[in-house]
Coordinates of C-alpha atoms in Angstrom, one line a residue:
Chain A
X1 CA 0.0 -0.1 0.1
X2 CA 0.9 3.6 -0.5
X3 CA -0.2 4.9 2.8
X4 CA 2.4 7.1 4.7
X5 CA 2.1 5.6 8.0
X6 CA 5.0 3.0 8.6
X7 CA 4.5 -0.4 8.1
X8 CA 5.2 -1.4 11.6
X9 CA 2.9 1.3 12.9
X10 CA 0.2 0.4 10.4
X11 CA 0.1 -3.2 11.4
X12 CA 0.0 -2.6 15.2
X13 CA -2.9 -0.7 15.1
X14 CA -6.0 -2.7 15.2
X15 CA -8.1 -2.8 11.7
X16 CA -11.6 -2.4 14.2
X17 CA -11.6 -0.9 17.6
X18 CA -15.2 -0.2 19.4
X19 CA -14.8 1.2 22.9
X20 CA -17.6 1.2 25.1
X21 CA -19.8 1.6 21.9
X22 CA -23.7 2.0 22.9
X23 CA -26.5 2.9 20.4
X24 CA -30.3 2.5 19.8
X25 CA -32.6 3.5 17.4
X26 CA -35.1 4.5 20.0
X27 CA -34.7 5.0 23.9
X28 CA -33.8 1.4 24.1
X29 CA -30.1 0.5 23.1
X30 CA -29.7 -2.0 20.6
X31 CA -26.3 -2.3 21.4
X32 CA -24.9 -1.7 24.5
X33 CA -21.2 -0.9 26.1
X34 CA -19.4 -3.3 23.3
X35 CA -15.5 -3.5 23.2
X36 CA -14.3 -5.0 20.3
X37 CA -11.0 -5.1 18.6
X38 CA -10.0 -6.9 15.4
X39 CA -5.9 -7.3 14.8
X40 CA -4.8 -7.9 11.5
X41 CA -5.4 -11.0 9.8
X42 CA -8.3 -12.1 12.1
X43 CA -11.1 -14.3 11.1
X44 CA -14.2 -12.9 13.5
X45 CA -17.3 -14.4 13.5
X46 CA -20.3 -12.5 15.0
X47 CA -22.9 -14.4 16.1
X48 CA -26.5 -14.0 18.2
X49 CA -30.0 -14.3 18.1
X50 CA -31.9 -12.5 15.7
X51 CA -32.8 -8.5 16.6
X52 CA -29.3 -9.1 18.8
X53 CA -27.8 -5.5 17.3
X54 CA -25.6 -7.8 15.2
X55 CA -26.0 -6.2 11.9
X56 CA -26.1 -2.8 14.0
X57 CA -22.8 -3.4 15.3
X58 CA -21.5 -3.8 11.8
X59 CA -23.0 -0.4 10.9
X60 CA -21.7 1.3 13.6
X61 CA -18.6 0.1 13.0
X62 CA -18.7 1.1 9.3
X63 CA -19.8 4.6 10.5
X64 CA -23.4 4.5 9.2
X65 CA -24.6 5.2 12.5
X66 CA -23.4 8.1 14.8
X67 CA -23.0 6.2 18.6
X68 CA -24.8 7.4 21.4
X69 CA -21.8 6.9 23.6
X70 CA -18.7 5.1 23.3
X71 CA -16.7 5.1 20.1
X72 CA -16.0 3.5 16.9
X73 CA -12.7 3.4 14.9
X74 CA -12.4 1.7 11.6
X75 CA -8.1 1.5 10.4
X76 CA -7.3 4.0 13.4
X77 CA -10.0 6.5 11.9
X78 CA -13.0 7.5 13.6
X79 CA -16.0 5.6 11.8
X80 CA -17.6 8.8 10.5
X81 CA -15.3 10.2 8.8
X82 CA -15.0 7.6 6.1
X83 CA -11.5 7.7 5.8
X84 CA -9.1 5.2 3.5
X85 CA -12.5 3.3 2.5
X86 CA -10.9 2.0 -0.1
X87 CA -9.3 -0.5 2.5
X88 CA -12.6 -1.7 3.5
X89 CA -14.9 -4.5 1.5
X90 CA -18.6 -5.0 2.4
X91 CA -20.7 -7.2 1.2
X92 CA -24.2 -6.8 2.8
X93 CA -27.3 -9.1 3.8
X94 CA -29.8 -9.9 1.1
X95 CA -28.5 -8.9 -2.1
X96 CA -30.2 -11.7 -3.5
X97 CA -33.4 -9.8 -3.1
X98 CA -32.7 -7.6 -6.1
X99 CA -36.1 -6.7 -7.3
X100 CA -34.3 -3.8 -8.9
X101 CA -33.8 -5.6 -11.9
X102 CA -31.1 -2.9 -12.9
X103 CA -29.0 -3.7 -15.8
X104 CA -25.5 -4.0 -14.7
X105 CA -22.8 -6.7 -15.7
X106 CA -20.8 -8.6 -13.3
X107 CA -17.7 -6.7 -14.2
X108 CA -19.3 -3.4 -13.9
X109 CA -19.7 -4.3 -10.6
X110 CA -16.5 -5.9 -9.9
X111 CA -15.1 -2.5 -11.3
X112 CA -16.9 -0.3 -8.7
X113 CA -14.2 -1.6 -6.1
X114 CA -11.7 0.8 -8.1
X115 CA -13.8 3.7 -7.8
X116 CA -12.4 5.0 -4.4
X117 CA -8.8 4.7 -6.4
X118 CA -9.7 6.5 -9.1
X119 CA -11.9 9.1 -7.8
X120 CA -12.6 12.2 -10.4
X121 CA -10.3 10.4 -12.8
X122 CA -10.6 8.0 -15.6
X123 CA -10.8 4.0 -15.2
X124 CA -7.6 3.1 -16.1
X125 CA -6.4 0.1 -18.1
X126 CA -4.7 -1.1 -14.8
X127 CA -8.2 -1.0 -13.1
X128 CA -9.7 -3.0 -15.4
X129 CA -6.9 -5.8 -14.9
X130 CA -7.3 -6.0 -11.2
X131 CA -10.9 -6.3 -11.9
X132 CA -10.1 -9.2 -14.2
X133 CA -7.9 -10.8 -11.4
X134 CA -10.4 -10.3 -8.7
X135 CA -12.8 -12.5 -10.9
X136 CA -10.2 -14.9 -11.3
X137 CA -9.6 -15.4 -7.7
X138 CA -13.3 -15.9 -6.8
X139 CA -13.8 -18.3 -9.6
X140 CA -16.5 -16.2 -11.7
X141 CA -14.3 -15.1 -14.9
X142 CA -16.6 -16.6 -16.7
X143 CA -19.0 -14.4 -15.8
X144 CA -18.4 -11.4 -16.1
X145 CA -20.2 -10.4 -18.9
X146 CA -23.3 -11.8 -17.5
X147 CA -26.1 -9.4 -16.0
X148 CA -26.1 -9.1 -12.3
X149 CA -29.7 -10.3 -11.9
X150 CA -29.3 -13.2 -13.8
X151 CA -26.8 -15.2 -11.3
X152 CA -27.1 -17.3 -8.4
X153 CA -27.2 -16.1 -4.8
X154 CA -24.0 -17.7 -4.1
X155 CA -22.5 -16.2 -7.7
X156 CA -23.8 -12.6 -6.6
X157 CA -21.8 -13.0 -3.2
X158 CA -18.6 -14.1 -4.9
X159 CA -19.0 -11.1 -7.2
X160 CA -19.1 -8.6 -4.0
X161 CA -16.4 -10.5 -2.9
X162 CA -14.4 -9.6 -6.1
X163 CA -15.4 -5.9 -5.8
X164 CA -13.8 -5.8 -2.2
X165 CA -10.4 -7.5 -4.0
X166 CA -10.4 -5.3 -6.6
X167 CA -10.3 -2.3 -4.6
X168 CA -7.6 -3.9 -2.5
X169 CA -9.2 -4.4 0.5
X170 CA -7.5 -5.3 3.8
X171 CA -11.0 -5.6 5.9
X172 CA -13.7 -7.7 4.4
X173 CA -17.0 -6.6 6.4
X174 CA -19.8 -9.3 5.6
X175 CA -23.0 -8.8 7.1
X176 CA -25.3 -11.9 6.6
X177 CA -23.7 -12.7 3.9
X178 CA -25.3 -16.6 3.3
X179 CA -29.0 -15.3 3.2
X180 CA -30.6 -16.9 0.4
X181 CA -27.5 -18.8 -0.6
X182 CA -28.3 -22.7 -1.3
X183 CA -26.4 -25.1 1.3
X184 CA -23.6 -26.2 -1.6
X185 CA -22.9 -22.6 -2.3
X186 CA -22.6 -21.9 1.3
X187 CA -20.2 -24.5 2.0
X188 CA -17.8 -23.3 -1.4
X189 CA -18.3 -19.8 0.0
X190 CA -17.1 -20.1 3.4
X191 CA -14.0 -21.8 1.6
X192 CA -13.3 -19.0 -0.5
X193 CA -13.0 -17.1 2.6
X194 CA -10.8 -19.3 4.4
X195 CA -8.4 -18.7 1.0
X196 CA -8.8 -15.3 1.7
X197 CA -8.0 -15.4 5.2
X198 CA -4.7 -17.7 4.5
X199 CA -3.4 -15.0 2.1
X200 CA -3.2 -12.4 4.7
X201 CA -7.3 -10.9 4.8
X202 CA -8.9 -9.9 7.9
X203 CA -12.8 -10.5 7.8
X204 CA -15.5 -9.6 10.2
X205 CA -18.7 -11.6 9.4
X206 CA -22.0 -11.6 11.3
X207 CA -23.6 -15.0 10.2
X208 CA -26.6 -16.8 11.4
X209 CA -24.9 -20.2 11.0
X210 CA -23.4 -20.6 14.1
X211 CA -21.8 -23.7 13.1
X212 CA -20.1 -22.4 9.9
X213 CA -18.8 -19.9 12.2
X214 CA -17.2 -22.2 14.8
X215 CA -15.7 -24.4 11.9
X216 CA -14.2 -21.4 10.1
X217 CA -13.8 -18.3 12.3
X218 CA -10.6 -18.0 14.0
X219 CA -12.5 -16.0 16.9
X220 CA -16.1 -15.9 18.1
X221 CA -18.4 -12.8 19.1
X222 CA -21.4 -14.0 20.7
X223 CA -23.8 -10.8 21.0
X224 CA -27.0 -10.1 22.4
X225 CA -27.2 -6.6 23.0
X226 CA -23.9 -7.0 25.1
X227 CA -21.0 -9.0 24.2
X228 CA -21.4 -12.7 26.0
X229 CA -18.6 -14.3 24.6
X230 CA -15.2 -13.1 22.9
X231 CA -12.7 -16.1 22.1
X232 CA -11.8 -19.0 20.6
X233 CA -14.6 -21.0 18.8
X234 CA -13.9 -24.3 20.7
X235 CA -13.9 -22.5 23.8
X236 CA -17.1 -20.9 22.7
X237 CA -18.8 -24.1 22.0
X238 CA -18.2 -25.7 25.3
X239 CA -19.1 -22.6 27.0
X240 CA -22.7 -21.7 28.2
X241 CA -22.7 -18.2 26.4
X242 CA -24.7 -19.5 24.0
X243 CA -27.4 -20.5 26.3
X244 CA -26.9 -17.4 28.2
X245 CA -27.3 -15.5 24.7
X246 CA -30.0 -17.2 23.3
X247 CA -32.5 -18.1 26.1
X248 CA -33.9 -21.2 25.9
X249 CA -34.1 -21.5 22.1
X250 CA -31.1 -23.2 21.1
X251 CA -31.2 -27.2 20.7
X252 CA -28.1 -28.8 20.4
X253 CA -28.2 -31.1 17.7
X254 CA -25.7 -33.8 16.4
X255 CA -23.0 -31.7 13.8
X256 CA -24.1 -28.8 14.7
X257 CA -26.0 -26.0 16.7
X258 CA -29.4 -24.9 15.3
X259 CA -31.3 -22.1 16.4
Chain B
X1 CA -14.8 21.5 -4.0
X2 CA -18.2 20.0 -3.7
X3 CA -20.0 18.8 -6.5
X4 CA -23.2 21.4 -5.9
X5 CA -20.4 24.5 -6.2
X6 CA -18.9 23.2 -9.1
X7 CA -22.4 23.0 -10.7
X8 CA -23.4 26.4 -10.0
X9 CA -19.9 27.9 -10.8
X10 CA -20.0 25.9 -14.1
X11 CA -23.4 27.3 -14.8
X12 CA -22.5 30.9 -14.1
X13 CA -19.8 31.0 -15.9
X14 CA -21.4 29.1 -19.1
X15 CA -24.1 31.7 -18.6
X16 CA -21.8 34.5 -18.6
X17 CA -19.9 33.1 -21.7
X18 CA -20.2 35.1 -24.5
X19 CA -23.7 34.5 -26.0
X20 CA -23.0 35.8 -29.1
X21 CA -20.7 32.3 -30.0
X22 CA -23.2 30.5 -28.8
X23 CA -25.8 32.1 -30.8
X24 CA -23.8 32.1 -33.8
X25 CA -23.1 28.2 -33.4
X26 CA -26.8 27.7 -33.2
X27 CA -26.8 29.9 -36.5
X28 CA -24.4 27.8 -38.2
X29 CA -26.3 24.6 -37.3
X30 CA -29.6 26.2 -38.9
X31 CA -27.9 27.1 -42.0
X32 CA -26.4 23.3 -42.3
X33 CA -30.0 22.0 -41.7
X34 CA -31.6 24.7 -44.1
X35 CA -28.8 23.3 -46.7
X36 CA -28.9 20.0 -46.2
X37 CA -33.0 20.6 -46.6
X38 CA -32.9 22.0 -49.9
X39 CA -30.2 19.6 -51.4
X40 CA -32.3 16.7 -50.4
X41 CA -35.5 18.7 -50.7
X42 CA -37.0 18.3 -47.4
X43 CA -39.8 20.6 -46.9
X44 CA -39.8 21.0 -43.0
X45 CA -36.3 22.0 -42.9
X46 CA -37.2 25.1 -44.8
X47 CA -38.1 26.5 -41.3
X48 CA -35.4 27.7 -39.0
X49 CA -38.2 27.2 -36.1
X50 CA -37.7 23.2 -37.2
X51 CA -33.9 23.8 -37.2
X52 CA -33.9 24.9 -33.4
X53 CA -36.6 22.1 -32.3
X54 CA -34.3 19.4 -34.1
X55 CA -31.5 20.9 -32.4
X56 CA -33.4 20.9 -28.7
X57 CA -34.8 17.4 -29.4
X58 CA -31.3 16.0 -30.2
X59 CA -29.8 17.6 -26.9
X60 CA -33.1 16.8 -24.9
X61 CA -32.8 13.1 -25.9
X62 CA -29.3 13.0 -24.4
X63 CA -29.5 14.2 -21.5
X64 CA -32.9 13.2 -20.2
X65 CA -32.1 9.4 -20.5
X66 CA -28.8 10.1 -19.1
X67 CA -30.0 11.3 -16.1
X68 CA -33.4 9.2 -16.2
X69 CA -31.1 6.2 -16.3
X70 CA -29.9 7.0 -12.8
X71 CA -33.5 8.0 -11.5
X72 CA -35.4 5.0 -12.6
X73 CA -32.7 2.7 -11.5
X74 CA -33.0 4.1 -8.0
X75 CA -36.8 4.2 -8.4
X76 CA -37.0 7.7 -8.2
X77 CA -38.8 8.0 -11.4
X78 CA -41.5 10.5 -9.7
X79 CA -38.8 13.0 -9.2
X80 CA -38.7 14.3 -12.8
X81 CA -42.7 14.8 -12.9
X82 CA -42.7 16.5 -9.4
X83 CA -40.0 18.9 -10.5
X84 CA -41.6 19.4 -13.7
X85 CA -44.9 20.5 -12.0
X86 CA -42.3 22.7 -9.6
X87 CA -40.6 24.1 -13.0
X88 CA -44.2 25.6 -14.0
X89 CA -44.3 27.4 -10.4
X90 CA -41.4 29.1 -11.9
X91 CA -42.5 30.1 -15.1
X92 CA -45.5 31.3 -13.5
X93 CA -43.1 33.4 -11.1
X94 CA -41.2 34.5 -14.4
X95 CA -44.4 36.1 -16.2
X96 CA -45.8 37.1 -13.1
X97 CA -42.7 39.4 -12.5
X98 CA -42.5 40.2 -15.6
X99 CA -45.7 41.7 -16.1
X100 CA -45.7 43.5 -12.7
X101 CA -42.0 44.8 -13.4
X102 CA -42.5 45.1 -17.0
X103 CA -39.1 43.5 -17.2
X104 CA -38.1 40.7 -20.0
X105 CA -36.7 38.0 -17.6
X106 CA -37.1 34.6 -19.8
X107 CA -39.7 32.0 -17.8
X108 CA -37.3 29.5 -18.3
X109 CA -34.9 31.0 -16.4
X110 CA -36.9 31.8 -13.4
X111 CA -38.2 28.0 -14.2
X112 CA -34.4 26.9 -13.6
X113 CA -34.3 28.8 -10.3
X114 CA -37.6 27.3 -8.7
X115 CA -37.2 24.2 -9.9
X116 CA -33.4 23.8 -8.5
X117 CA -34.8 25.1 -5.2
X118 CA -37.7 22.9 -5.2
X119 CA -35.0 19.9 -6.1
X120 CA -33.0 20.6 -2.8
X121 CA -36.1 20.9 -0.9
X122 CA -37.1 17.5 -2.3
X123 CA -33.8 16.2 -0.7
X124 CA -33.6 17.7 2.5
X125 CA -36.9 16.9 3.2
X126 CA -36.0 13.1 2.2
X127 CA -32.5 13.0 3.8
X128 CA -34.7 14.6 7.1
X129 CA -37.3 11.4 6.8
X130 CA -34.8 9.1 5.7
X131 CA -36.3 8.3 2.8
X132 CA -37.8 9.2 -0.5
X133 CA -42.0 9.1 0.1
X134 CA -44.4 9.2 -2.7
X135 CA -46.7 11.4 -0.6
X136 CA -44.0 13.9 0.0
X137 CA -43.5 13.7 -4.0
X138 CA -46.9 14.0 -4.8
X139 CA -47.2 17.1 -2.2
X140 CA -44.6 19.1 -3.9
X141 CA -45.7 18.2 -7.4
X142 CA -49.4 19.5 -6.5
X143 CA -48.0 22.5 -4.5
X144 CA -45.7 23.6 -7.5
X145 CA -48.6 23.6 -10.1
X146 CA -51.0 25.1 -7.7
X147 CA -49.1 27.9 -7.1
X148 CA -48.2 28.2 -10.8
X149 CA -51.9 27.9 -11.1
X150 CA -52.5 30.6 -8.9
X151 CA -49.7 33.0 -9.8
X152 CA -51.3 32.9 -13.4
X153 CA -54.6 33.6 -12.3
X154 CA -53.6 36.4 -10.2
X155 CA -52.9 38.2 -13.5
X156 CA -55.3 39.3 -15.8
X157 CA -56.7 36.8 -18.5
X158 CA -54.3 37.8 -21.2
X159 CA -51.4 35.4 -19.8
X160 CA -53.7 32.6 -19.5
X161 CA -53.4 32.4 -23.4
X162 CA -49.7 32.0 -23.6
X163 CA -49.6 29.0 -20.5
X164 CA -50.5 26.1 -23.3
X165 CA -47.1 26.3 -24.7
X166 CA -45.5 25.8 -21.2
X167 CA -48.0 23.2 -20.3
X168 CA -47.5 20.8 -23.7
X169 CA -44.4 21.9 -25.3
X170 CA -44.5 24.2 -28.6
X171 CA -42.0 23.9 -31.5
X172 CA -42.6 26.8 -32.7
X173 CA -41.7 28.6 -30.0
X174 CA -38.2 27.5 -30.0
X175 CA -36.5 30.7 -30.2
X176 CA -32.7 30.9 -30.7
X177 CA -32.5 32.6 -27.3
X178 CA -34.2 29.3 -26.1
X179 CA -31.8 27.2 -28.4
X180 CA -28.8 28.6 -27.0
X181 CA -30.3 28.2 -23.2
X182 CA -30.6 24.4 -23.8
X183 CA -26.8 24.1 -25.3
X184 CA -25.5 25.8 -21.9
X185 CA -27.8 23.3 -19.7
X186 CA -27.0 20.2 -22.0
X187 CA -22.9 21.7 -21.5
X188 CA -23.5 21.7 -17.9
X189 CA -25.3 18.4 -17.6
X190 CA -22.9 16.5 -19.7
X191 CA -19.9 17.9 -17.9
X192 CA -20.9 16.8 -14.5
X193 CA -22.2 13.4 -15.2
X194 CA -19.0 12.6 -17.2
X195 CA -16.9 13.9 -14.1
X196 CA -19.2 12.4 -11.6
X197 CA -20.4 9.0 -13.3
X198 CA -18.3 6.3 -11.0
X199 CA -20.0 7.9 -8.1
X200 CA -23.6 8.6 -9.5
X201 CA -23.3 4.8 -10.6
X202 CA -22.1 3.8 -7.1
X203 CA -25.1 5.3 -5.3
X204 CA -27.4 4.4 -7.7
X205 CA -26.5 0.8 -7.7
X206 CA -26.0 0.4 -3.9
X207 CA -26.3 3.6 -1.7
X208 CA -25.4 1.8 1.6
X209 CA -22.3 0.1 -0.1
X210 CA -21.3 3.8 -1.7
X211 CA -21.1 5.3 1.8
X212 CA -19.3 2.4 3.3
X213 CA -16.6 3.1 0.2
X214 CA -16.3 6.7 1.5
X215 CA -18.8 8.1 -1.2
X216 CA -20.7 11.3 0.3
X217 CA -23.9 9.8 -0.7
X218 CA -26.3 13.0 0.4
X219 CA -23.9 15.2 -1.9
X220 CA -24.1 13.0 -5.2
X221 CA -28.2 12.7 -4.4
X222 CA -28.8 16.8 -4.1
X223 CA -26.7 16.8 -7.4
X224 CA -28.8 14.4 -8.9
X225 CA -32.1 16.2 -8.2
X226 CA -30.5 19.4 -9.4
X227 CA -29.2 18.1 -12.7
X228 CA -32.9 16.2 -13.2
X229 CA -34.5 20.0 -12.6
X230 CA -32.0 21.7 -14.9
X231 CA -32.9 18.6 -17.1
X232 CA -37.0 19.0 -17.0
X233 CA -36.8 22.7 -17.3
X234 CA -34.6 22.2 -20.4
X235 CA -37.0 19.9 -22.0
X236 CA -40.2 21.4 -20.9
X237 CA -39.6 23.8 -24.0
X238 CA -40.7 21.1 -26.7
X239 CA -42.2 18.4 -24.2
X240 CA -44.2 20.8 -22.2
X241 CA -44.4 20.4 -18.2
X242 CA -47.1 17.6 -18.1
X243 CA -45.2 15.2 -20.5
X244 CA -41.4 16.0 -19.8
X245 CA -41.0 13.5 -17.0
X246 CA -41.5 10.6 -19.8
X247 CA -38.5 11.7 -21.3
X248 CA -36.7 10.6 -18.8
X249 CA -38.5 7.4 -18.1
X250 CA -39.9 5.8 -21.2
X251 CA -36.5 5.1 -23.4
X252 CA -34.6 4.1 -20.2
X253 CA -37.3 1.6 -19.4
X254 CA -37.1 0.4 -22.9
X255 CA -33.0 0.1 -22.7
X256 CA -33.5 -1.8 -19.5
X257 CA -35.4 -4.6 -21.3
X258 CA -32.2 -5.0 -24.0
X259 CA -29.0 -4.0 -22.1
X260 CA -27.2 -6.3 -20.1
X261 CA -24.7 -4.0 -18.8
X262 CA -25.2 -0.1 -17.4
X263 CA -23.0 1.6 -19.8
X264 CA -24.8 -0.4 -22.5
X265 CA -28.2 0.6 -21.1
X266 CA -27.0 4.5 -21.1
X267 CA -26.3 4.3 -24.5
X268 CA -29.4 2.5 -25.4
X269 CA -31.7 4.6 -24.0
X270 CA -29.7 7.7 -25.6
X271 CA -30.4 5.9 -29.1
X272 CA -33.6 5.0 -28.2
X273 CA -34.7 8.6 -27.0
X274 CA -33.4 10.1 -30.5
X275 CA -35.3 7.7 -32.3
X276 CA -38.3 8.9 -30.5
X277 CA -37.3 12.6 -30.4
X278 CA -36.7 12.9 -34.3
X279 CA -39.6 10.6 -35.5
X280 CA -42.0 12.7 -33.1
X281 CA -41.0 16.0 -34.2
X282 CA -41.2 14.7 -37.7
X283 CA -44.5 13.3 -37.4
X284 CA -46.0 16.3 -35.1
X285 CA -44.8 18.7 -37.9
X286 CA -46.3 16.8 -40.7
X287 CA -49.7 15.8 -38.8
X288 CA -50.2 19.2 -37.2
X289 CA -50.1 17.4 -34.0
X290 CA -48.6 18.7 -30.4
X291 CA -44.8 17.7 -30.7
X292 CA -44.6 16.5 -27.0
X293 CA -47.6 14.3 -27.4
X294 CA -46.3 12.7 -30.5
X295 CA -42.8 11.9 -29.3
X296 CA -43.8 10.3 -26.0
X297 CA -46.2 8.1 -28.2
X298 CA -43.4 7.1 -30.2
X299 CA -41.2 6.7 -27.1
X300 CA -43.8 4.2 -26.0
X301 CA -44.3 2.4 -29.2
X302 CA -40.6 2.1 -29.0
X303 CA -40.8 0.6 -25.4
X304 CA -43.3 -1.9 -26.5
X305 CA -41.7 -3.2 -29.1
X306 CA -38.5 -3.1 -26.4
X307 CA -40.5 -5.5 -24.2
X308 CA -41.2 -8.0 -26.9
X309 CA -37.5 -8.1 -28.1
X310 CA -36.3 -8.4 -24.6
X311 CA -39.0 -11.3 -24.1
X312 CA -37.5 -13.1 -27.6
X313 CA -33.8 -12.7 -26.5
X314 CA -34.3 -13.8 -22.8
X315 CA -36.3 -16.7 -24.3
X316 CA -33.2 -17.6 -26.9
X317 CA -30.9 -17.0 -23.9
X318 CA -33.0 -19.6 -21.6
X319 CA -32.5 -22.0 -24.3
X320 CA -28.8 -21.8 -24.6
X321 CA -28.2 -22.2 -20.6
X322 CA -31.2 -24.8 -19.4
X323 CA -30.2 -24.5 -15.5
X324 CA -29.4 -22.0 -13.5
X325 CA -26.8 -22.3 -10.9
X326 CA -29.4 -22.7 -7.8
X327 CA -33.1 -23.6 -8.3
X328 CA -34.1 -21.7 -5.0
X329 CA -33.2 -18.7 -6.4
X330 CA -35.6 -19.0 -9.3
X331 CA -38.9 -19.9 -7.2
X332 CA -37.8 -17.1 -4.6
X333 CA -37.4 -14.5 -7.2
X334 CA -40.0 -15.1 -9.9

């Protein structure tokens, strides 16, 4: 990267840092006193019951909401400053629910990852090359000229990952990326994420599938308004954090945990 | 420099740029078309107002779908309509001021001012309430039109005679001054969209992702509506207040049936709009019909053809690719 701070400094700054973060849409807080620090190279899965504030926490960390109290920092800047955003890739929930049917091709979407780099300038040959490269990495190069609405849910999520890669993101933030994606593609999607983490990507993932998070993430954060657990996935599986966070709705079945 | 400031700076500097030069360019265009008409024996090209009409029409057919593509795919098609009706209030203000003070301000200039103010008001309201809602849009639309109607009725009846040309548009009243104004509006819109294309596309495709990527979404929304106001006023001359929004929507909807990519859709919408405008103006001359209505009818015919072509195209594509990657997708999306 071409950033000015020395690499050692940049490496030491946590990519995400929340302190005493509290936020509510109304009087009742949805997220309360959350402390969260994500270091470079981590693969953090955030789990919690429906309405537990997982997505809101992500939105706070991305600067989309102003915290009621506490602070949220992204890449060492206050999240609300939206600084150095080319370093963050964002894949949102429910992209399959796209009734807009806007005509746009896969490669046009992935090229958007280059827009923060290009600013008001022209898109260069280098930008297009990085776009192709990103499509190759996620394995959908052959779909480049396809209309995005003609893709399956899993292929679309790969497109958004490719957009983040084209933008040279160091931090990938994913909000329930497997909603509406069939089981087989979900498996392949998590394998793709594993590969990216192996190559040095930092991942912050909100996911309803607790089993997948325990299997793939290097760290689990269990949230229900407050943080109930933060640590190693195996320790999480053995702890009672899940029961406390979810109440009694959790059944433990062989091979996985179902909510 | 913020986009909005750059728009106004560009607008002011362009407006104060030597009017004579632009007028001469319009004159050259007129001479060229006249010569062509004579050579080819096209009767309608004998008239200078037709030269202006074709120039204005061709420019509208570029900038209306250009802006319309961004609006339609954000499901903001109604904004064009709302702004057109507030622009009508602007026309009324111009006529009112002129008759009151005896000034000679072009009603299109006051229309631009009022429409841009309305555009910013719509944006601020939607930012405050966190949503574009069709109720507030309908209120803006009716308020604008009501204000226009009242201002006009405050004047003596003589004004009401001239109002039809603003409501329905008129080919024969496109003067050289109006043509120059349109060239200026076109230059501003084309320049701003060229410079901010990437940001506008990002915001149109996914507002949240654009915000996360550091795009100042509220600014681009304001910019977009402001440009819409300019386009609407520009196109009002021949389309009329009531039908102007159709140019922002119909060619874009037709192009969406045919195109795969966004750039492709933009290009196709401009081509289809050109067809509608050129055929519409020609027909309105020959059959002595109102230009705006004729253009819109041609555009709708083009849209219907595009829907049919799109259906045929997707059926062929469906034969080539028998199975989609996952079947669940299909059942939920259809």
